[in-house]
Coordinates of C-alpha atoms in Angstrom, one line a residue:
M1 CA -15.3 -64.1 22.9
A2 CA -18.7 -64.6 23.9
P3 CA -21.5 -65.4 21.4
K4 CA -23.6 -62.9 20.0
K5 CA -27.0 -62.4 21.1
S6 CA -30.0 -60.9 19.6
I7 CA -32.7 -59.4 21.5
P8 CA -36.0 -60.2 20.4
P9 CA -38.6 -57.6 19.5
K10 CA -41.7 -57.0 21.0
D11 CA -44.7 -57.2 19.2
K12 CA -46.1 -54.0 20.6
K13 CA -43.9 -50.8 19.1
S14 CA -42.4 -49.0 21.6
V15 CA -43.5 -45.7 22.2
G16 CA -41.5 -42.8 20.3
D17 CA -39.8 -45.6 18.2
E18 CA -40.9 -46.3 14.7
N19 CA -41.4 -50.0 13.6
T20 CA -37.8 -51.8 12.8
V21 CA -37.2 -52.5 9.2
S22 CA -34.6 -54.4 7.9
P23 CA -31.6 -54.3 6.0
T24 CA -31.9 -53.9 2.3
A25 CA -29.2 -55.8 0.6
G26 CA -27.6 -58.9 1.3
S27 CA -28.5 -61.9 3.3
S28 CA -30.2 -61.1 6.7
S29 CA -27.9 -61.7 10.1
S30 CA -28.7 -64.0 12.5
S31 CA -27.8 -62.2 15.3
A32 CA -30.1 -58.9 13.8
V33 CA -33.7 -58.1 15.5
E34 CA -36.4 -59.8 13.0
P35 CA -38.8 -56.7 11.8
P36 CA -42.5 -56.9 12.0
Q37 CA -43.6 -57.7 8.7
K38 CA -45.2 -54.0 7.4
Q39 CA -46.5 -53.6 3.7
R40 CA -44.7 -51.0 2.5
K41 CA -44.7 -48.5 -0.8
V42 CA -42.4 -49.3 -3.2
E43 CA -41.1 -45.8 -3.7
D44 CA -40.1 -46.1 0.4
V45 CA -37.6 -48.8 -0.1
K46 CA -34.6 -48.0 -1.1
V47 CA -31.9 -50.3 -2.0
W48 CA -28.1 -50.2 -1.9
T49 CA -26.7 -52.5 -4.6
M50 CA -22.9 -52.3 -5.5
L51 CA -22.4 -51.7 -9.6
P52 CA -20.4 -53.8 -11.6
V53 CA -16.7 -52.0 -12.4
E54 CA -14.2 -53.6 -14.9
K55 CA -11.2 -55.3 -12.4
E56 CA -7.5 -55.0 -12.5
V57 CA -6.4 -57.8 -14.6
S58 CA -2.0 -58.7 -13.5
T59 CA 0.0 -60.7 -15.8
I60 CA 2.0 -61.8 -13.4
E61 CA 1.9 -64.8 -11.1
H62 CA 2.1 -64.1 -7.1
R63 CA 0.9 -66.1 -4.1
Y64 CA -1.4 -62.7 -3.5
L65 CA -3.5 -63.7 -6.4
I66 CA -3.6 -67.4 -6.5
N67 CA -4.8 -67.5 -3.5
R68 CA -7.4 -64.5 -4.3
Q69 CA -6.0 -63.1 -1.1
C70 CA -8.9 -61.4 1.0
V71 CA -9.8 -60.9 4.1
Q72 CA -7.9 -63.1 6.7
L73 CA -8.5 -64.6 9.9
R74 CA -5.5 -64.5 12.5
T75 CA -5.9 -67.6 14.1
T76 CA -4.1 -66.0 17.7
H77 CA -3.7 -62.2 18.7
A78 CA -1.3 -61.1 21.3
E79 CA -1.7 -58.8 24.4
W80 CA -1.6 -55.6 21.9
C81 CA -4.0 -56.9 19.0
A82 CA -7.7 -55.8 20.6
P83 CA -10.6 -54.4 18.7
G84 CA -9.5 -50.5 18.1
Q85 CA -12.1 -48.9 20.1
V86 CA -13.0 -45.1 20.3
L87 CA -14.5 -45.6 24.1
K88 CA -12.5 -48.8 25.7
T89 CA -15.3 -51.6 26.9
T90 CA -13.7 -51.2 29.9
Q91 CA -14.7 -47.7 30.1
K92 CA -18.1 -48.4 29.0
K93 CA -18.3 -50.9 31.5
T94 CA -17.2 -49.0 34.5
V95 CA -19.4 -47.1 36.8
K96 CA -18.8 -43.1 36.5
Q97 CA -16.9 -42.5 39.6
D98 CA -18.8 -39.8 42.0
Q99 CA -21.1 -38.2 40.0
G100 CA -22.0 -35.5 42.7
V101 CA -22.6 -39.1 44.6
E102 CA -20.8 -38.1 47.5
K103 CA -21.9 -34.2 47.3
I104 CA -25.9 -35.7 47.6
K105 CA -25.3 -37.9 50.2
K106 CA -23.5 -35.1 52.5
K107 CA -26.3 -32.7 51.7
F108 CA -28.7 -35.4 52.4
Y109 CA -27.4 -36.4 55.7
E110 CA -27.2 -32.4 56.7
L111 CA -30.7 -32.2 57.0
A112 CA -31.0 -34.9 58.9
R113 CA -28.4 -34.6 61.5
P114 CA -28.1 -30.5 61.5
Q115 CA -27.2 -30.1 65.0
V116 CA -24.4 -32.5 64.8
V117 CA -23.1 -31.0 61.7
E118 CA -23.0 -27.8 63.4
E119 CA -21.4 -28.8 66.9
E120 CA -19.1 -31.4 66.5
I121 CA -17.1 -30.0 63.1
N122 CA -17.6 -26.3 63.7
S123 CA -16.9 -26.0 67.1
D124 CA -14.1 -28.5 67.7
P125 CA -10.7 -27.4 65.7
F126 CA -9.0 -30.4 66.2
F127 CA -12.1 -32.6 64.7
C128 CA -10.6 -32.3 61.4
T129 CA -7.1 -33.8 60.9
P130 CA -5.4 -33.3 58.1
S131 CA -6.3 -36.7 56.7
T132 CA -9.7 -35.3 56.6
P133 CA -10.4 -32.1 54.5
E134 CA -12.2 -29.3 55.9
G135 CA -16.2 -29.6 54.6
I136 CA -15.9 -33.6 55.1
V137 CA -19.0 -34.9 57.0
A138 CA -16.7 -37.2 59.0
K139 CA -18.6 -37.6 61.9
V140 CA -21.0 -39.8 60.2
E141 CA -19.8 -43.0 60.7
K142 CA -23.9 -44.7 61.0
P143 CA -26.3 -45.0 58.9
L144 CA -29.4 -43.1 59.0
T145 CA -32.2 -44.3 60.9
Q146 CA -35.7 -44.5 59.3
Q147 CA -36.6 -41.4 61.3
E148 CA -33.8 -39.5 60.4
R149 CA -34.2 -40.3 56.0
E150 CA -37.9 -39.1 56.7
R151 CA -36.9 -36.0 58.7
S152 CA -34.6 -35.4 55.7
L153 CA -37.3 -36.3 53.1
N154 CA -39.6 -33.7 55.2
F155 CA -37.5 -31.1 54.6
I156 CA -37.3 -31.2 51.0
K157 CA -41.0 -31.8 50.4
A158 CA -41.6 -28.3 52.1
Q159 CA -39.1 -26.3 49.7
P160 CA -41.1 -25.7 46.3
G161 CA -37.2 -25.0 44.5
G162 CA -35.5 -27.8 46.2
V163 CA -32.5 -27.4 48.2
P164 CA -29.7 -26.8 46.5
I165 CA -26.3 -28.8 46.7
E166 CA -23.5 -26.1 47.1
E167 CA -20.7 -26.3 45.0
T168 CA -22.8 -28.4 41.9
N169 CA -25.5 -27.3 39.5
M170 CA -27.6 -30.2 40.9
T171 CA -30.7 -30.0 43.7
L172 CA -32.3 -32.6 45.2
K173 CA -36.2 -32.2 44.6
W174 CA -39.5 -34.4 45.8
K175 CA -41.1 -35.2 42.2
V176 CA -45.0 -35.8 42.7
A177 CA -46.5 -37.9 40.1
G178 CA -47.7 -36.4 36.8
G179 CA -47.5 -36.4 33.6
S180 CA -44.5 -38.8 32.1
W181 CA -43.6 -39.1 36.0
S182 CA -44.9 -42.8 37.3
H183 CA -44.6 -42.0 40.5
S184 CA -43.6 -39.8 43.4
S185 CA -40.1 -39.8 44.7
L186 CA -36.6 -38.0 45.7
V187 CA -35.1 -36.4 42.3
V188 CA -31.6 -35.0 42.0
S189 CA -32.2 -31.9 39.3
V190 CA -29.5 -31.5 36.8
G191 CA -29.0 -28.3 35.0
D192 CA -28.9 -25.0 34.8
D193 CA -31.8 -21.9 34.0
K194 CA -31.5 -23.1 30.3
R195 CA -32.3 -26.8 30.5
T196 CA -32.4 -29.5 33.5
R197 CA -33.0 -33.4 33.7
D198 CA -34.5 -34.6 37.0
F199 CA -33.4 -38.2 38.4
N200 CA -34.3 -40.6 40.5
I201 CA -32.1 -41.2 43.4
C202 CA -31.5 -44.6 43.9
I203 CA -33.7 -46.4 47.0
T204 CA -31.1 -49.0 48.5
P205 CA -30.2 -47.9 51.6
E206 CA -26.6 -45.6 51.7
C207 CA -26.8 -45.5 47.9
F208 CA -27.5 -42.0 46.8
S209 CA -26.5 -43.3 43.5
Y210 CA -28.7 -42.1 40.1
Q211 CA -26.9 -43.4 37.4
G212 CA -29.2 -45.9 35.5
T213 CA -32.0 -45.2 37.3
L214 CA -35.8 -44.6 35.3
A215 CA -38.6 -42.6 36.0
S216 CA -41.2 -45.3 35.2
E217 CA -39.5 -47.0 38.4
A218 CA -41.6 -47.3 41.5
E219 CA -38.6 -48.5 43.3
P220 CA -35.7 -46.9 41.4
R221 CA -32.4 -48.5 41.5
C222 CA -29.0 -47.8 40.1
S223 CA -27.0 -49.4 37.6
N224 CA -25.0 -51.0 40.2
D225 CA -27.6 -52.5 42.4
K226 CA -30.3 -53.9 39.8
G227 CA -28.1 -56.8 39.7
P228 CA -25.5 -58.4 37.3
K229 CA -27.5 -58.5 34.1
S230 CA -26.4 -55.8 32.0
R231 CA -25.2 -56.1 28.3
F232 CA -24.1 -53.9 25.4
V233 CA -26.0 -53.3 22.5
I234 CA -25.8 -51.7 19.2
A235 CA -28.1 -50.4 17.2
E236 CA -28.2 -49.2 13.6
Y237 CA -30.4 -46.2 13.1
T238 CA -31.5 -44.4 9.4
D239 CA -33.8 -41.2 8.8
N240 CA -36.6 -42.7 6.8
S241 CA -38.1 -39.3 5.6
N242 CA -34.6 -38.9 3.7
K243 CA -35.5 -40.8 -0.1
D244 CA -32.4 -39.6 -2.0
E245 CA -30.0 -41.7 0.3
I246 CA -29.4 -44.5 2.7
V247 CA -28.7 -42.3 6.4
I248 CA -27.2 -44.7 8.9
F249 CA -25.7 -43.5 11.9
H250 CA -25.1 -46.7 14.7
V251 CA -25.4 -46.1 18.7
M252 CA -23.5 -48.3 21.2
A253 CA -24.8 -48.5 25.1
L254 CA -24.6 -50.8 28.3
F255 CA -28.2 -51.3 29.7
V256 CA -29.3 -53.2 32.2
Y257 CA -32.7 -55.2 32.3
E258 CA -34.8 -57.3 35.5
S259 CA -35.9 -60.3 33.4
E260 CA -35.7 -61.4 29.6
T261 CA -39.3 -60.1 28.9
M262 CA -38.1 -56.5 29.8
K263 CA -34.5 -57.0 28.3
R264 CA -36.0 -55.1 24.9
E265 CA -36.9 -52.3 26.5
R266 CA -34.8 -51.4 28.2
A267 CA -32.4 -51.3 25.3
V268 CA -34.5 -49.4 23.8
T269 CA -34.7 -47.0 26.7
C270 CA -31.2 -46.7 27.2
L271 CA -30.4 -46.4 23.4
K272 CA -32.9 -43.0 23.4
N273 CA -31.5 -42.0 26.2
Q274 CA -27.8 -42.2 24.7
I275 CA -29.4 -40.5 21.5
S276 CA -30.5 -37.6 23.5
R277 CA -27.9 -37.1 26.0
S278 CA -24.6 -37.6 24.3
P279 CA -22.6 -34.4 23.5
N280 CA -20.9 -37.0 20.5
N281 CA -24.2 -38.2 19.2
P282 CA -24.5 -37.0 15.4
W283 CA -28.7 -37.1 15.2
P284 CA -29.5 -33.8 16.9
E285 CA -26.8 -32.1 14.5
Y286 CA -28.3 -33.9 11.3
V287 CA -31.5 -33.0 12.5
A288 CA -30.9 -29.2 12.5
A289 CA -28.9 -29.5 9.4
Q290 CA -31.8 -30.9 7.5
E291 CA -33.8 -28.3 8.7
T292 CA -32.1 -25.2 8.1
N293 CA -32.4 -27.0 4.3
H294 CA -35.9 -27.1 4.6
C295 CA -35.7 -30.8 3.7
P296 CA -38.3 -33.4 5.2
T297 CA -38.1 -33.9 8.8
P298 CA -36.0 -36.2 9.7
T299 CA -37.5 -39.9 10.8
R300 CA -35.6 -41.6 12.9
K301 CA -36.1 -45.4 12.2
E302 CA -34.6 -48.8 13.7
V303 CA -33.1 -51.0 11.0
R304 CA -31.2 -53.4 13.0
M305 CA -30.3 -54.2 17.3
L306 CA -27.7 -56.1 18.4
C307 CA -25.9 -57.2 21.7
D308 CA -22.3 -55.9 21.6
F309 CA -19.0 -58.1 22.5
E310 CA -16.2 -56.7 22.0
T311 CA -15.7 -56.5 18.5
E312 CA -19.3 -56.7 17.0
E313 CA -19.6 -52.3 16.9
E314 CA -15.5 -52.6 15.0
A315 CA -17.2 -54.5 12.2
T316 CA -20.2 -53.0 11.7
K317 CA -18.9 -49.5 11.5
S318 CA -16.0 -50.6 9.4
V319 CA -17.7 -52.4 6.7
T320 CA -20.2 -49.2 6.9
L321 CA -17.2 -47.1 6.3
M322 CA -16.4 -49.3 3.1
R323 CA -19.7 -49.5 1.5
K324 CA -18.9 -45.7 1.6
L325 CA -15.3 -45.6 0.1
I326 CA -17.4 -48.1 -2.8
E327 CA -19.1 -44.9 -4.0
P328 CA -19.9 -43.6 -6.6
N329 CA -20.5 -47.3 -7.9
T330 CA -23.5 -47.9 -5.8
T331 CA -26.9 -47.5 -7.0
I332 CA -27.5 -45.1 -3.8
Q333 CA -25.0 -43.0 -1.2
I334 CA -24.4 -43.3 1.9
R335 CA -24.6 -40.6 4.1
Y336 CA -22.8 -42.5 7.6
L337 CA -23.2 -39.8 10.5
N338 CA -21.0 -41.7 12.8
K339 CA -17.6 -39.2 12.7
M340 CA -15.3 -41.6 14.2
V341 CA -15.1 -44.9 12.9
N342 CA -13.3 -48.1 15.1
L343 CA -10.9 -50.2 13.4
P344 CA -11.1 -53.8 13.4
N345 CA -8.4 -54.8 14.9
G346 CA -8.8 -58.1 15.5
A347 CA -12.2 -58.6 15.1
E348 CA -11.2 -60.0 11.1
K349 CA -14.0 -63.0 11.7
E350 CA -17.2 -61.0 12.2
V351 CA -15.8 -58.2 9.4
I352 CA -16.1 -60.9 7.2
E353 CA -19.5 -61.6 8.4
E354 CA -20.4 -58.1 8.1
M355 CA -19.4 -58.1 4.3
D356 CA -20.8 -60.9 3.4
K357 CA -24.4 -59.7 4.4
W358 CA -23.7 -57.2 2.2
G359 CA -22.1 -58.5 -0.6
V360 CA -18.7 -56.8 -0.1
N361 CA -15.6 -57.5 -1.1
L362 CA -11.7 -56.6 -0.1
S363 CA -9.0 -58.2 -2.0
V364 CA -5.8 -58.0 -3.2
S365 CA -5.9 -57.3 -7.8
S366 CA -2.9 -56.7 -8.4
V367 CA 0.6 -56.9 -7.9
I368 CA 3.9 -54.9 -8.5
D369 CA 7.0 -56.4 -7.2
D370 CA 9.6 -54.1 -10.1
E371 CA 11.0 -51.7 -7.9
A372 CA 11.2 -49.0 -10.9
E373 CA 7.7 -49.1 -11.8
R374 CA 6.7 -48.6 -7.7
A375 CA 9.3 -45.8 -7.8
S376 CA 7.6 -44.3 -10.9
I377 CA 4.1 -44.4 -9.3
S378 CA 3.3 -41.0 -7.7
Y379 CA 3.2 -40.3 -3.9
P380 CA -0.5 -39.1 -3.2
F381 CA -0.4 -37.5 0.1
G382 CA 1.9 -34.5 -0.6
I383 CA 5.3 -34.5 -1.0
K384 CA 7.4 -37.5 -0.3
R385 CA 10.8 -37.8 2.0
Q386 CA 13.7 -37.5 0.1
G387 CA 16.3 -39.4 1.1
Y388 CA 17.2 -40.0 4.7
E389 CA 15.6 -36.6 5.1
G390 CA 14.2 -36.8 9.0
L391 CA 10.8 -35.0 10.0
A392 CA 12.0 -31.8 12.2
S393 CA 13.8 -31.0 8.6
M394 CA 10.0 -31.5 6.6
V395 CA 8.4 -29.1 9.0
T396 CA 10.7 -26.1 8.9
K397 CA 8.4 -24.1 6.5
D398 CA 5.0 -22.5 8.1
E399 CA 1.9 -23.7 7.2
V400 CA 3.2 -27.9 7.3
G401 CA 2.8 -31.0 8.7
A402 CA 4.4 -34.7 8.1
L403 CA 3.3 -38.2 8.0
Y404 CA 5.4 -40.9 9.1
V405 CA 5.1 -44.5 10.0
V406 CA 6.0 -46.7 13.3
S407 CA 7.1 -49.9 12.3
N408 CA 8.5 -53.0 13.6
P409 CA 7.3 -56.6 13.0
H410 CA 4.7 -56.6 14.8
I411 CA 2.6 -53.2 14.4
N412 CA 2.4 -50.2 11.8
Y413 CA 1.0 -47.2 12.9
F414 CA 0.5 -44.1 10.7
G415 CA 0.8 -40.7 12.5
K416 CA 1.0 -37.1 11.6
T417 CA 3.4 -34.2 13.4
I418 CA 3.9 -30.4 12.8
S419 CA 6.9 -30.3 15.1
G420 CA 9.1 -33.9 14.4
Y421 CA 10.1 -33.4 18.2
N422 CA 8.7 -35.5 20.9
L423 CA 6.5 -37.7 20.0
H424 CA 5.6 -41.3 21.6
L425 CA 7.6 -40.3 24.6
P426 CA 7.3 -43.3 27.1
T427 CA 5.9 -40.8 29.6
N428 CA 2.5 -40.4 27.6
T429 CA 1.1 -43.4 29.0
N430 CA -1.7 -42.4 27.1
D431 CA -0.4 -42.8 23.7
T432 CA -1.2 -46.0 22.2
V433 CA 2.4 -46.9 20.8
T434 CA 3.6 -46.2 24.1
Q435 CA 1.1 -48.4 25.7
Y436 CA 2.1 -51.0 22.9
S437 CA 5.7 -50.7 24.1
N438 CA 5.0 -51.4 27.4
K439 CA 3.7 -54.9 26.9
S440 CA 4.9 -58.1 27.4
G441 CA 6.8 -59.3 24.0
S442 CA 7.1 -56.2 22.8
L443 CA 9.5 -54.8 20.0
P444 CA 11.9 -51.7 19.8
W445 CA 10.6 -49.9 17.1
E446 CA 11.6 -47.2 14.5
L447 CA 9.9 -43.9 13.4
I448 CA 10.3 -43.6 9.2
P449 CA 9.1 -40.6 7.6
L450 CA 6.5 -40.6 4.4
G451 CA 6.5 -37.2 3.4
S452 CA 5.1 -33.2 4.4
C453 CA 2.3 -32.0 3.2
P454 CA 0.3 -28.5 3.8
L455 CA -1.2 -28.2 7.4
A456 CA -4.7 -27.8 6.0
D457 CA -4.5 -31.5 4.2
L458 CA -2.7 -32.9 7.3
E459 CA -5.0 -35.2 9.1
K460 CA -7.1 -35.6 6.1
N461 CA -4.1 -37.6 4.8
E462 CA -3.4 -39.0 7.8
A463 CA -7.0 -40.4 7.9
H464 CA -6.1 -42.4 4.2
L465 CA -3.1 -43.5 5.7
H466 CA -5.2 -45.2 8.7
V467 CA -7.2 -46.8 5.7
C468 CA -4.2 -48.1 4.2
N469 CA -3.4 -49.8 7.6
M470 CA -6.6 -51.1 8.0
F471 CA -6.7 -52.8 4.1
A472 CA -2.7 -54.4 5.2
H473 CA -3.9 -55.6 8.6
L474 CA -7.1 -57.3 7.1
L475 CA -5.4 -58.4 3.9
K476 CA -2.9 -59.9 5.7
L477 CA 0.2 -58.1 3.8
R478 CA 4.2 -58.1 4.5
Q479 CA 5.9 -55.7 6.3
S480 CA 7.1 -53.2 3.7
F481 CA 8.2 -50.3 6.4
V482 CA 11.8 -51.4 7.1
S483 CA 14.3 -49.1 7.4
K484 CA 17.9 -50.6 6.1
D485 CA 19.4 -50.7 10.1
P486 CA 16.3 -51.3 12.2
P487 CA 16.7 -51.6 16.4
Y488 CA 15.4 -55.1 16.4
K489 CA 15.5 -58.3 15.2
Y490 CA 13.2 -61.0 13.4
P491 CA 12.1 -63.7 15.5
A492 CA 14.1 -66.8 15.1
G493 CA 14.0 -68.2 11.2
Q494 CA 12.5 -65.0 9.8
V495 CA 15.1 -62.7 8.3
K496 CA 13.2 -61.3 5.6
K497 CA 10.9 -58.5 6.4
N498 CA 8.2 -60.1 3.6
Q499 CA 8.2 -63.0 6.5
S500 CA 6.2 -61.0 9.1
H501 CA 3.0 -59.7 8.5
P502 CA 2.4 -56.4 11.1
I503 CA -1.3 -55.6 12.1
C504 CA -2.6 -52.4 12.4
L505 CA -2.3 -50.4 15.7
N506 CA -4.2 -47.3 15.0
K507 CA -7.8 -48.1 17.0
S508 CA -9.8 -45.7 15.1
T509 CA -10.4 -42.9 12.3
N510 CA -12.3 -40.1 11.3
C511 CA -14.5 -40.7 8.2
K512 CA -15.4 -36.8 7.2
F513 CA -12.2 -36.5 5.9
F514 CA -13.2 -39.5 2.9
D515 CA -15.1 -38.5 -0.5
N516 CA -14.5 -40.3 -4.1
E517 CA -11.2 -39.9 -4.5
T518 CA -10.3 -41.6 -1.3
M519 CA -9.7 -45.1 -3.2
I520 CA -7.7 -43.6 -6.0
K521 CA -5.4 -42.3 -3.4
V522 CA -5.3 -45.5 -1.4
N523 CA -4.5 -47.4 -4.2
L524 CA -2.3 -45.3 -5.1
F525 CA -0.4 -45.7 -2.0
M526 CA -1.3 -49.1 -1.6
K527 CA 0.8 -49.9 -5.1
K528 CA 3.5 -47.5 -4.3
F529 CA 4.9 -49.2 -0.6
Y530 CA 3.1 -52.6 -0.7
G531 CA 3.1 -53.3 -4.1
V532 CA -0.3 -54.5 -4.1
G533 CA -3.2 -52.9 -6.1
I534 CA -6.8 -53.1 -4.0
N535 CA -10.3 -54.1 -4.8
L536 CA -13.0 -53.2 -2.8
G537 CA -16.2 -54.0 -4.6
P538 CA -19.3 -56.7 -5.0
N539 CA -18.5 -60.6 -4.8
D540 CA -18.2 -62.3 -7.9

């Protein structure tokens, strides 16, 4: 994994952004952006700290307690143990295909060579072969000459409303400099009657992409043509106007930059675009809700900015979720706007660093070895499975779903179902469990039903199981879900189920389902099935 790098702040405040502020608790991270020094009023400072709580004391000796079991580093990670990501890094870094670029190019060529298009394609029925679908400008083999490019540009400039591109919501226009548009240029206008956005088209010959071009560029170039200097950036923001709670949301984006001096400016611009354009960004919804409730108008303020290298995002989001789960034992509540939280599979080191920054501790507080005592603990997520009851028989009643775990010595994956059938089929290549099965070295797995619950509680209960799985992974707890006749054999020399410590195969969870009762339910489940109590709170 590449070392984490920080983006140094500029002395001058970026347009449209507040000055950054440092985290209010814990030691400062070496990779975080150092904020400019600014005098603040005492009443404006919101300090998040954890309140002391009475810890559970175990009366038995156990290696978990003797070793003060806390988050464990796993020295090696198999191919399937990768950071759980809502959007995979490979997907983030891949330039979106087409985006209408081919249709932009086709229209531009038609304007440059109108007679060729009309005579050679439309007059010769044998010109289009089965491998050349109707409508493709197959005759264009040579790049446009400078004279032909000027012909197209002059035609576009002469059209006040631009030139519509067939079968799209795009229009080619010549935009004259003025206002926020720094330079006159060829743009593609994307949108409808309600809202449109203008994007510069890359000036590289034969490249008609608009991905990554900027309005401020005199010679706009797309992300591909700007060169190899690209980075992921994750930024943490807060609402500086909300004095009642600490608002947190995270944004991640891929940006390109020309030089080190331009790195921060490009990162900030890219993050702004991500916040304003992404349909999954929580900030606009939060702003609307605050204004509806007649609260002070939200003021977005950057808290810190980090270059992202695979695992930084997972660690930051996961520890923010942990801080949220500690409530109500904190001085102030956290309002976390991100709905989906990536689970830190393979990111234990970064989780430890982030937890240390905030003074958060996750550890085993008690051990229950007695099977009868564990059996007496109530099942917190509905009705526990009876005997060898199957999933299908558990969901025969209306408005009832079931929870289950997929397990083997390598993995645990918690899921839900409303039918009990067709789960994790080999033909579903997008399925997480199927993807594991297709990896080299994977073992057969078994599906063990856990219990049933009303449909209204199904997603919430599943999200709680994701937290249990994350804790078991981070604490490196033994495998506790094994049938009497599992469809696999343990590796050579391993004969007991507690000699394997599976990873959390779940990649993400929805944090909207968590509340002040979450840790109570999580602890009940951990005690009943794993035989351990969990402490989540301040470091000693």
